[in-house]
Every structure is written in structure tokens, then in C-alpha cells.
C-alpha angles and dihedrals in degrees: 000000000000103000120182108176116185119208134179107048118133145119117321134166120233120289089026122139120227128183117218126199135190125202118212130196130143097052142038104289089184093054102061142059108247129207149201116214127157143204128215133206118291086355134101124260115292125218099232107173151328142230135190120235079246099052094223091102131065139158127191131205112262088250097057106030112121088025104059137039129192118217132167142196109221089184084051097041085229137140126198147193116198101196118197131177087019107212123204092238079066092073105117143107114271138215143195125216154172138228122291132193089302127032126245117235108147132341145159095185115111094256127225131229082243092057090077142046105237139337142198127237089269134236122249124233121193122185120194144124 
């Protein structure tokens, strides 16, 4: 069956730097744009960033352009999130994801589970001082 499992979340102050990975069986990893979105506490699910199947092509939510960068290892069947200069408003639980009926390039709009294909049970990143 479809697994996403998501690694490398924790406590971090601000300004901090984490590396998030997620883990893919069950699906052809190669095969499908992957994403990062979060969810904070008490809020609805965040679109976060986008990559290609490729990889060459990524594309980052206004608020973390600059400071993350999505990457992925085809051969691996990982995805990963490198995050730099944390921020407190990052706390949050984050997912991986795969592609559902329609890709994600670019929203602002509050996404739904629906939205995506499947998801993992998500890492938490919590950013204070």
C-alpha cells in the first residue's frame, strides 16, 4: 500500500535550520509531484512547496521562499525539505504528500486532504526561543 513517512522534525530557536525527509513505498514515486504543506495549531492545512517528478522544478509559498528548498531522490524514493532562518510563525506539523486528481504548482488557497493523493502522518516543527 501507498506509505509516506515523514523524519526530522523537532525544537528549534529562531533562525534555526531543520532538514525534513520523507520516506515513499507503495507508488511511483517517480511518477508524481510531490509536496510539502503544513498545518498549525488550531488552522487549516498550508500549501508549503512543490516539486516536479523531475525535480528540476520547484515553487515555494510566498511566506518561505528564499528560506526553504524541496529536493527529492527519485533513485531513493525521498523527499526532502531542507528549512533555513526558522521563523516562529513555522511552527506547525508537516506532511508530505503526493499528487492528487489535479497538480500543485502554486496556491494560496487553505488546501483540503482531498486536495492530495496521500500523505504521511506528518513531522512537528516547532520554532521558539
Amino acid at each position: 500500500q501507498v506509505q509516506l513517512v515523514e523524519s526530522g522534525g523537532g525544537w528549534v530557536q529562531p533562525g534555526g535550520s531543520l532538514r525534513l525527509s520523507c520516506t515513499a513505498s507503495g507508488f511511483a514515486f517517480s511518477d508524481s509531484w510531490m509536496y510539502w504543506v503544513r498545518q498549525a495549531p488550531g488552522k487549516g492545512l498550508e500549501w508549503v512547496s512543490s516539486v516536479n517528478t523531475g525535480g528540476d522544478s520547484t515553487y515555494y509559498a510566498n511566506s518561505v521562499r528564499g528560506r526553504f528548498t524541496i529536493s527529492r531522490d527519485n533513485a531513493k524514493s525521498i523527499l526532502y525539505l531542507q528549512m533555513n532562518r526558522l521563523k516562529p510563525e513555522d511552527t506547525a506539523r508537516y506532511f508530505c504528500a503526493s499528487e492528487g486528481k489535479d497538480t500543485i504548482v502554486f496556491t494560496t488557497d487553505p488546501l483540503q486532504w482531498t486536495d492530495l493523493g496521500a500523505w504521511g502522518q506528518g513531522t512537528q516543527v516547532a520554532v521558539s526561543s
